[in-house]
Amino acid sequence: MVWSLGLLAAILLPLFPLSWAFNRLLTSLPGGWSQALAVIVLPQAGLELLRFSHIAHHVPPSWRLYGGLWAVFSSLLYAFRAITAREVGIWTRLLVSSGLALAWLAWLSGAPLATVQVFALAFCVPAALLFLLTAALTRRMGGAYLGLQGGLVVALPRLSASLVVTALALLGTPLFPAFFVLWRSFGQLPLAWVPLLMPLPLLWGWATGRFFQDLLYGDFRGEPMTDLGRMTSALIGLVLFASLFLNLFGGGFGA
Amino acid sequence: MITMDAFAVSVPFLPVLSALLILAFFRRSQPLAARTSVTFMSLAFFGAAVLLVHYLLSGQAHVLDFGGSWGTIWLDPLSLVLWTFISGISLIVHIYSVRYMVEEPGYGRFFALLDLMTAVILFMVAAADLITLVVAWFLVGVILYFLLGHDHRRPAAGRYAFWTQITYRFGDLPLWFAALILIRSYHSISLPVIFAQIQSHPGLQIWGLPITEVTGVLLALAAFSRSAQFLLHTWLPYTMDGPTPVSALMHAGIVNAGGFLFNRFAPLFEHAGMALHLAFAVGLVTAVTGSALMLIQNDIKRSLGYSTMGQMGFMVMECGLGAFPLAVFHLIAHGFFKASLFLGSGNVIGDARRHDGVPPDPIYTSVVERRPAKPSRLPWLVAASLTVLVPMVVIGLSHFFVAERLFYEQGVVVLLFFGWVTGAQALFAAHKMSQQDPWRLMMGILVSFVVVVIGYTLISHYFAHFLYPSLKESQGLFQAASIRALSFDALVFLLAAIFVGGWALTFFADSLELGNHLGRRGRALYLMFYALLSRELYVADVYAYLSQVLLRWSRWLNVWLGWC
């Protein structure tokens, strides 16, 4: 029973290869709102399952080591795959899977569950916003595939700016919470683990660079489109600012 | 003191405030955006200058702590000098951009980014804790990406901005690792506390190696990526696709981060001899490669880019020799010099377009076109003696009178050697110019040379004393950079042989017209070497190939796993 719950948790809080089911589930959900809700709720549900099953007491120390190594591999694998994703939804799924795999590492290294929950939220909130923005892009262009149509920033300045800032928040750019939770979890691991994790920010940076290249640069030659509303973009900005503010002054790493 | 502290806090926050005001209210109003940005930048510069003067009068360095676990500011000579320098350069770039960027789209956004970049650099150089340093170091890369890719219409701008960003990210990682090791080993994020502990426990180890050596090498790697050292240099010449003011700011300020990092961690490098030796070797290779690549460029901005690479190599080499304050002096001097060249490069290009052909000019003919200049009327032996002996005497005497003890430091000897070679090279190039009165020309050159050398020696000496008032610290750095006497002698002989060989080759290649006597194999070898340099040693090609391989694997994995 305990191990079944553990396996279910590895689907909800994605860990390769069970993360395949998590990604499949997100793809099958209709609309941005459902995907946004799912990406916030499912990992938290996975963490609740870990709490409920008391699986932490059953994991032998050697399993913790191998589990941690597997989590690092899972995170690196998804980050590596994200560098060639050009569809915004797929890109977001792969990167949030990469980030959330590290929540397993934090949990296995003995971090309190509340800390791991905050860790997961730091990645899930920007991912949820990106799913909403993906839906907005799909409504305007018929798909959210980047690279076919360059220079979207000219046609959709507010939507592009929102995508850029949210992507930066997802990928652990200071001063967003993902950076600090990542930094804190790196700091709590034995130092020998750090070199294993070092390629991760590099791969995230690579994925971001290609994403921005496809989104921002080039001549836009398509039909005129309606940009994101002022209120919507302001709301997205507000959510990101609130997460930043809470992180810095509300008991996060910076307090 | 409280007023001065509040004043100090305002310096890095003024550009932040300016950026926020522009983004919130003045994005669409060009005059207001420019006025706000220039005004706030002027205030920041004024504030930095006042703080520097205040320090000169009071002589007290201290840390500003705002009560949080990070975000502390260190008001010490290094940060105050760099605050004044950076805000000064940034102010010049701001004023230049007011007209230069007026026809570009995103005028307000450009000024906001310029402000943010300045603020982040100000925070970086004054960071008194490792978290602030890591955060600011990281953000420099992010903001620079958007500044370099300001013109969205040009995919090349985005591509080169991406190269810069990924190299910077590569350099972030060793800094993160070094910071984590230091925090875990010394149980503090505060740099002054860590440095004090290093002084009292320099022998602490990690994985059987001294912590100072391990972190020293990591910090050196981080510095290499920011200062475009060999193998991590490919981004620098291509960033010319960004707006000219950004090139100026980058080449005058941002690229100097490597020299800053060495100086900030000087107390650590006192116990990290291996890291300093590595810095010397990498800096030397970079200086030679950058200068060689600069010589074969036919584009002024690309040429300036490689010139920066050579200068950065020299700066890192100075750190590797233990001459840390000289590296700061070098970065400031180079910053002003390179900023003026970049900001003037547009005029040079404009002139070249307006005037068909280059005006006849003896310096241009001998230095750029490499056509044999008219022979000097000075006797050969006199010219050779003046060229070789005068720099040696002038440089030697000026250092002897300023600080005799410097002659006992290996690093200084190597630097003096380079100074002698450079001086001789300058005199040699100058004496070849044709002139009615060659004695008058030579005397003019010699007087200028003496003034420059004495000025440089005096200023750099007093500047070094300002940055490192403790003689023990500066001697400790030279000691850490020292090697065994036998190895040092061998190194000096090797360098001397390379330089003398190079001179001899240049001289005989000209006088004996060696080019005409090259056999087929010799010519093929020459062409191969030229191709190697013109393809910039294939470093960027290798990176591009490797990244294509990785992208292919990533795509294959995604297809295999159904993009899930």
Tab-separated table of C-alpha atoms in Angstrom, chain B residues 183-457:
chain	number	residue	atom	x	y	z
B	183	ILE	CA	29.187	29.262	2.861
B	184	ARG	CA	29.276	25.642	4.005
B	185	SER	CA	32.902	25.752	5.078
B	186	TYR	CA	32.921	29.068	6.921
B	187	HIS	CA	29.269	29.100	8.045
B	188	SER	CA	28.603	32.632	6.850
B	189	ILE	CA	27.529	34.425	3.732
B	190	SER	CA	29.270	37.648	4.726
B	191	LEU	CA	32.394	38.278	2.666
B	192	PRO	CA	34.288	40.173	5.405
B	193	VAL	CA	33.561	37.366	7.862
B	194	ILE	CA	34.654	34.700	5.379
B	195	PHE	CA	37.845	36.593	4.566
B	196	ALA	CA	38.644	36.999	8.258
B	197	GLN	CA	38.172	33.263	8.769
B	198	ILE	CA	40.360	32.474	5.772
B	199	GLN	CA	43.129	34.553	7.314
B	200	SER	CA	42.820	32.753	10.635
B	201	HIS	CA	42.270	29.235	9.165
B	202	PRO	CA	43.905	29.212	5.744
B	203	GLY	CA	44.529	25.468	5.775
B	204	LEU	CA	40.927	24.194	5.835
B	205	GLN	CA	40.393	21.396	3.339
B	206	ILE	CA	37.655	19.900	1.232
B	207	TRP	CA	38.020	16.546	-0.503
B	208	GLY	CA	41.678	16.536	0.551
B	209	LEU	CA	42.405	19.858	-1.150
B	210	PRO	CA	42.743	23.338	0.372
B	211	ILE	CA	39.399	25.158	0.196
B	212	THR	CA	41.131	28.312	-0.943
B	213	GLU	CA	42.666	26.520	-3.939
B	214	VAL	CA	39.414	24.803	-4.957
B	215	THR	CA	37.323	27.970	-4.662
B	216	GLY	CA	40.148	30.020	-6.189
B	217	VAL	CA	40.081	27.896	-9.346
B	218	LEU	CA	36.273	28.072	-9.480
B	219	LEU	CA	36.289	31.845	-9.071
B	220	ALA	CA	38.958	32.119	-11.743
B	221	LEU	CA	36.731	30.105	-14.109
B	222	ALA	CA	33.808	32.443	-13.391
B	223	ALA	CA	36.077	35.402	-14.107
B	224	PHE	CA	37.310	33.817	-17.344
B	225	SER	CA	33.824	33.560	-18.818
B	226	ARG	CA	32.961	37.188	-17.982
B	227	SER	CA	36.244	38.538	-19.245
B	228	ALA	CA	36.245	36.538	-22.477
B	229	GLN	CA	39.300	34.433	-21.803
B	230	PHE	CA	40.452	31.950	-24.418
B	231	LEU	CA	37.896	29.209	-25.147
B	232	LEU	CA	35.203	31.336	-23.502
B	233	HIS	CA	35.797	34.330	-25.739
B	234	THR	CA	33.665	33.585	-28.805
B	235	TRP	CA	30.756	35.769	-27.697
B	236	LEU	CA	32.750	38.975	-27.342
B	237	PRO	CA	33.554	39.935	-30.948
B	238	TYR	CA	30.030	39.064	-32.068
B	239	THR	CA	28.276	41.277	-29.576
B	240	MET	CA	28.951	44.136	-31.975
B	241	ASP	CA	25.528	43.404	-33.401
B	242	GLY	CA	24.096	45.148	-30.362
B	243	PRO	CA	23.645	48.939	-30.301
B	244	THR	CA	26.928	50.879	-30.170
B	245	PRO	CA	26.243	52.405	-26.705
B	246	VAL	CA	25.761	48.881	-25.346
B	247	SER	CA	29.054	47.806	-26.939
B	248	ALA	CA	30.711	50.770	-25.240
B	249	LEU	CA	29.199	49.954	-21.853
B	250	MET	CA	30.044	46.300	-22.242
B	251	HIS	CA	33.622	46.733	-23.347
B	252	ALA	CA	34.279	49.517	-20.875
B	253	GLY	CA	32.524	48.062	-17.871
B	254	ILE	CA	30.791	44.704	-17.966
B	255	VAL	CA	33.621	42.698	-19.456
B	256	ASN	CA	35.892	43.871	-16.643
B	257	ALA	CA	33.942	41.795	-14.136
B	258	GLY	CA	36.714	39.204	-14.147
B	259	GLY	CA	39.263	41.679	-12.821
B	260	PHE	CA	36.781	42.830	-10.201
B	261	LEU	CA	36.142	39.259	-9.040
B	262	PHE	CA	39.851	38.588	-8.568
B	263	ASN	CA	40.211	41.770	-6.542
B	264	ARG	CA	37.113	41.189	-4.459
B	265	PHE	CA	38.405	37.767	-3.450
B	266	ALA	CA	42.002	38.920	-3.029
B	267	PRO	CA	42.220	37.663	0.595
B	268	LEU	CA	41.299	34.218	-0.700
B	269	PHE	CA	43.723	34.337	-3.623
B	270	GLU	CA	46.541	35.053	-1.162
B	271	HIS	CA	46.247	31.341	-0.372
B	272	ALA	CA	45.433	30.102	-3.863
B	273	GLY	CA	48.701	30.006	-5.763
B	274	MET	CA	47.546	27.346	-8.237
B	275	ALA	CA	44.519	29.433	-9.221
B	276	LEU	CA	46.812	32.404	-9.849
B	277	HIS	CA	49.140	30.310	-12.000
B	278	LEU	CA	46.133	29.153	-13.995
B	279	ALA	CA	45.037	32.781	-14.396
B	280	PHE	CA	48.499	33.728	-15.636
B	281	ALA	CA	48.576	30.948	-18.237
B	282	VAL	CA	45.024	31.576	-19.480
B	283	GLY	CA	45.538	35.346	-19.489
B	284	LEU	CA	48.769	35.046	-21.462
B	285	VAL	CA	47.196	32.777	-24.091
B	286	THR	CA	44.198	35.118	-24.322
B	287	ALA	CA	46.349	38.228	-24.656
B	288	VAL	CA	48.373	36.695	-27.486
B	289	THR	CA	45.358	35.147	-29.262
B	290	GLY	CA	43.192	38.251	-28.927
B	291	SER	CA	45.932	40.505	-30.254
B	292	ALA	CA	46.695	38.145	-33.152
B	293	LEU	CA	43.035	37.925	-34.126
B	294	MET	CA	42.659	41.686	-33.832
B	295	LEU	CA	45.397	42.224	-36.395
B	296	ILE	CA	43.620	40.351	-39.172
B	297	GLN	CA	40.173	41.961	-38.802
B	298	ASN	CA	38.933	44.354	-41.459
B	299	ASP	CA	35.932	45.607	-39.485
B	300	ILE	CA	36.615	48.346	-36.939
B	301	LYS	CA	34.116	47.133	-34.339
B	302	ARG	CA	35.219	43.501	-34.639
B	303	SER	CA	38.805	44.658	-34.375
B	304	LEU	CA	37.962	46.584	-31.198
B	305	GLY	CA	36.245	43.464	-29.874
B	306	TYR	CA	39.377	41.370	-30.260
B	307	SER	CA	41.432	44.231	-28.871
B	308	THR	CA	39.267	44.037	-25.741
B	309	MET	CA	39.893	40.303	-25.601
B	310	GLY	CA	43.648	40.911	-25.694
B	311	GLN	CA	43.383	43.586	-22.987
B	312	MET	CA	41.268	41.334	-20.809
B	313	GLY	CA	43.880	38.621	-21.220
B	314	PHE	CA	46.492	41.063	-20.053
B	315	MET	CA	44.313	42.084	-17.101
B	316	VAL	CA	43.801	38.477	-15.988
B	317	MET	CA	47.511	37.843	-16.478
B	318	GLU	CA	48.249	40.758	-14.136
B	319	CYS	CA	46.058	39.088	-11.532
B	320	GLY	CA	47.877	35.817	-12.143
B	321	LEU	CA	51.132	37.621	-11.377
B	322	GLY	CA	49.760	38.993	-8.114
B	323	ALA	CA	49.455	42.590	-9.346
B	324	PHE	CA	45.788	42.861	-8.361
B	325	PRO	CA	45.534	46.660	-8.018
B	326	LEU	CA	47.265	47.066	-11.359
B	327	ALA	CA	44.457	45.016	-12.904
B	328	VAL	CA	41.887	47.480	-11.488
B	329	PHE	CA	43.904	50.422	-12.748
B	330	HIS	CA	44.179	48.689	-16.104
B	331	LEU	CA	40.437	48.019	-16.309
B	332	ILE	CA	39.612	51.644	-15.528
B	333	ALA	CA	42.142	53.013	-18.020
B	334	HIS	CA	41.069	50.514	-20.654
B	335	GLY	CA	37.409	51.249	-19.922
B	336	PHE	CA	37.709	54.964	-20.687
B	337	PHE	CA	39.946	54.336	-23.661
B	338	LYS	CA	37.687	51.655	-25.168
B	339	ALA	CA	34.462	53.551	-24.473
B	340	SER	CA	35.804	56.553	-26.368
B	341	LEU	CA	36.883	54.318	-29.254
B	342	PHE	CA	33.493	52.635	-29.486
B	343	LEU	CA	31.545	55.855	-29.235
B	344	GLY	CA	33.773	57.303	-31.934
B	345	SER	CA	33.677	54.242	-34.176
B	346	GLY	CA	30.491	55.433	-35.874
B	347	ASN	CA	32.271	58.634	-36.961
B	348	VAL	CA	35.217	56.625	-38.278
B	349	ILE	CA	32.873	54.440	-40.324
B	350	GLY	CA	31.036	57.556	-41.518
B	351	ASP	CA	34.304	59.228	-42.544
B	352	ALA	CA	35.436	56.096	-44.346
B	353	ARG	CA	32.152	56.055	-46.273
B	354	ARG	CA	32.331	59.747	-47.163
B	355	HIS	CA	35.923	59.807	-48.313
B	356	ASP	CA	36.815	57.438	-51.062
B	357	GLY	CA	40.183	56.006	-50.234
B	358	VAL	CA	42.349	56.543	-47.232
B	359	PRO	CA	44.384	59.744	-47.040
B	360	PRO	CA	48.112	59.271	-47.336
B	361	ASP	CA	49.444	59.035	-43.849
B	362	PRO	CA	52.815	57.672	-42.768
B	363	ILE	CA	51.487	55.939	-39.641
B	364	TYR	CA	48.637	54.331	-41.564
B	365	THR	CA	51.023	53.231	-44.303
B	366	SER	CA	53.488	51.591	-41.965
B	367	VAL	CA	51.152	50.196	-39.281
B	368	VAL	CA	47.944	49.260	-41.106
B	369	GLU	CA	48.929	48.710	-44.706
B	370	ARG	CA	52.254	47.148	-43.688
B	371	ARG	CA	53.921	48.759	-46.659
B	372	PRO	CA	57.590	49.386	-46.044
B	373	ALA	CA	57.835	52.929	-44.855
B	374	LYS	CA	60.541	55.264	-46.001
B	375	PRO	CA	63.713	54.331	-44.183
B	376	SER	CA	64.593	56.373	-41.141
B	377	ARG	CA	67.450	58.719	-41.488
B	378	LEU	CA	68.739	57.772	-38.041
B	379	PRO	CA	71.797	55.529	-38.071
B	380	TRP	CA	70.793	51.886	-37.638
B	381	LEU	CA	72.822	51.297	-34.464
B	382	VAL	CA	71.518	54.461	-32.790
B	383	ALA	CA	67.904	53.573	-33.608
B	384	ALA	CA	68.308	50.005	-32.360
B	385	SER	CA	70.028	51.126	-29.154
B	386	LEU	CA	67.395	53.751	-28.433
B	387	THR	CA	64.610	51.312	-29.165
B	388	VAL	CA	65.904	48.577	-26.894
B	389	LEU	CA	67.757	50.427	-24.158
B	390	VAL	CA	65.626	53.481	-23.504
B	391	PRO	CA	62.473	51.634	-22.422
B	392	MET	CA	64.556	49.410	-20.168
B	393	VAL	CA	66.249	52.366	-18.465
B	394	VAL	CA	63.095	54.483	-18.163
B	395	ILE	CA	60.881	51.694	-16.850
B	396	GLY	CA	63.591	50.389	-14.539
B	397	LEU	CA	64.471	53.783	-13.047
B	398	SER	CA	60.879	54.905	-12.582
B	399	HIS	CA	60.060	51.762	-10.620
B	400	PHE	CA	63.333	51.938	-8.709
B	401	PHE	CA	62.542	55.434	-7.422
B	402	VAL	CA	58.896	54.708	-6.657
B	403	ALA	CA	59.280	51.408	-4.825
B	404	GLU	CA	62.526	49.513	-4.958
B	405	ARG	CA	61.077	46.475	-3.215
B	406	LEU	CA	58.956	45.749	-6.282
B	407	PHE	CA	62.054	44.481	-8.074
B	408	TYR	CA	62.123	41.505	-5.716
B	409	GLU	CA	58.642	40.362	-6.789
B	410	GLN	CA	58.534	37.899	-9.674
B	411	GLY	CA	55.209	39.266	-10.919
B	412	VAL	CA	56.581	42.782	-11.189
B	413	VAL	CA	59.645	41.559	-13.079
B	414	VAL	CA	57.424	39.816	-15.642
B	415	LEU	CA	55.233	42.900	-15.995
B	416	LEU	CA	58.283	45.137	-16.387
B	417	PHE	CA	59.512	42.758	-19.033
B	418	PHE	CA	56.219	43.137	-20.916
B	419	GLY	CA	56.411	46.893	-20.419
B	420	TRP	CA	59.896	46.906	-21.908
B	421	VAL	CA	58.782	44.839	-24.909
B	422	THR	CA	55.789	47.123	-25.491
B	423	GLY	CA	57.893	50.258	-25.159
B	424	ALA	CA	60.539	48.935	-27.544
B	425	GLN	CA	57.835	47.933	-30.008
B	426	ALA	CA	56.277	51.416	-29.832
B	427	LEU	CA	59.609	53.128	-30.379
B	428	PHE	CA	60.515	50.739	-33.188
B	429	ALA	CA	57.218	51.452	-34.985
B	430	ALA	CA	57.621	55.188	-34.456
B	431	HIS	CA	61.204	55.503	-35.631
B	432	LYS	CA	60.242	54.001	-39.001
B	433	MET	CA	58.050	57.012	-39.771
B	434	SER	CA	59.560	59.348	-42.276
B	435	GLN	CA	60.215	62.860	-41.039
B	436	GLN	CA	62.265	65.838	-42.077
B	437	ASP	CA	64.142	65.804	-38.792
B	438	PRO	CA	64.389	62.232	-37.424
B	439	TRP	CA	66.268	63.342	-34.278
B	440	ARG	CA	63.492	65.742	-33.420
B	441	LEU	CA	60.903	63.013	-33.996
B	442	MET	CA	62.794	60.543	-31.837
B	443	MET	CA	63.280	63.078	-29.046
B	444	GLY	CA	59.561	63.874	-29.115
B	445	ILE	CA	58.719	60.198	-28.887
B	446	LEU	CA	61.191	59.627	-26.076
B	447	VAL	CA	59.891	62.548	-24.011
B	448	SER	CA	56.302	61.323	-24.466
B	449	PHE	CA	57.400	57.836	-23.498
B	450	VAL	CA	59.153	59.027	-20.350
B	451	VAL	CA	56.168	61.136	-19.297
B	452	VAL	CA	53.727	58.276	-19.880
B	453	VAL	CA	55.849	55.701	-18.052
B	454	ILE	CA	56.570	57.908	-15.047
B	455	GLY	CA	52.934	59.016	-14.859
B	456	TYR	CA	51.681	55.466	-15.114
B	457	THR	CA	54.171	54.206	-12.546
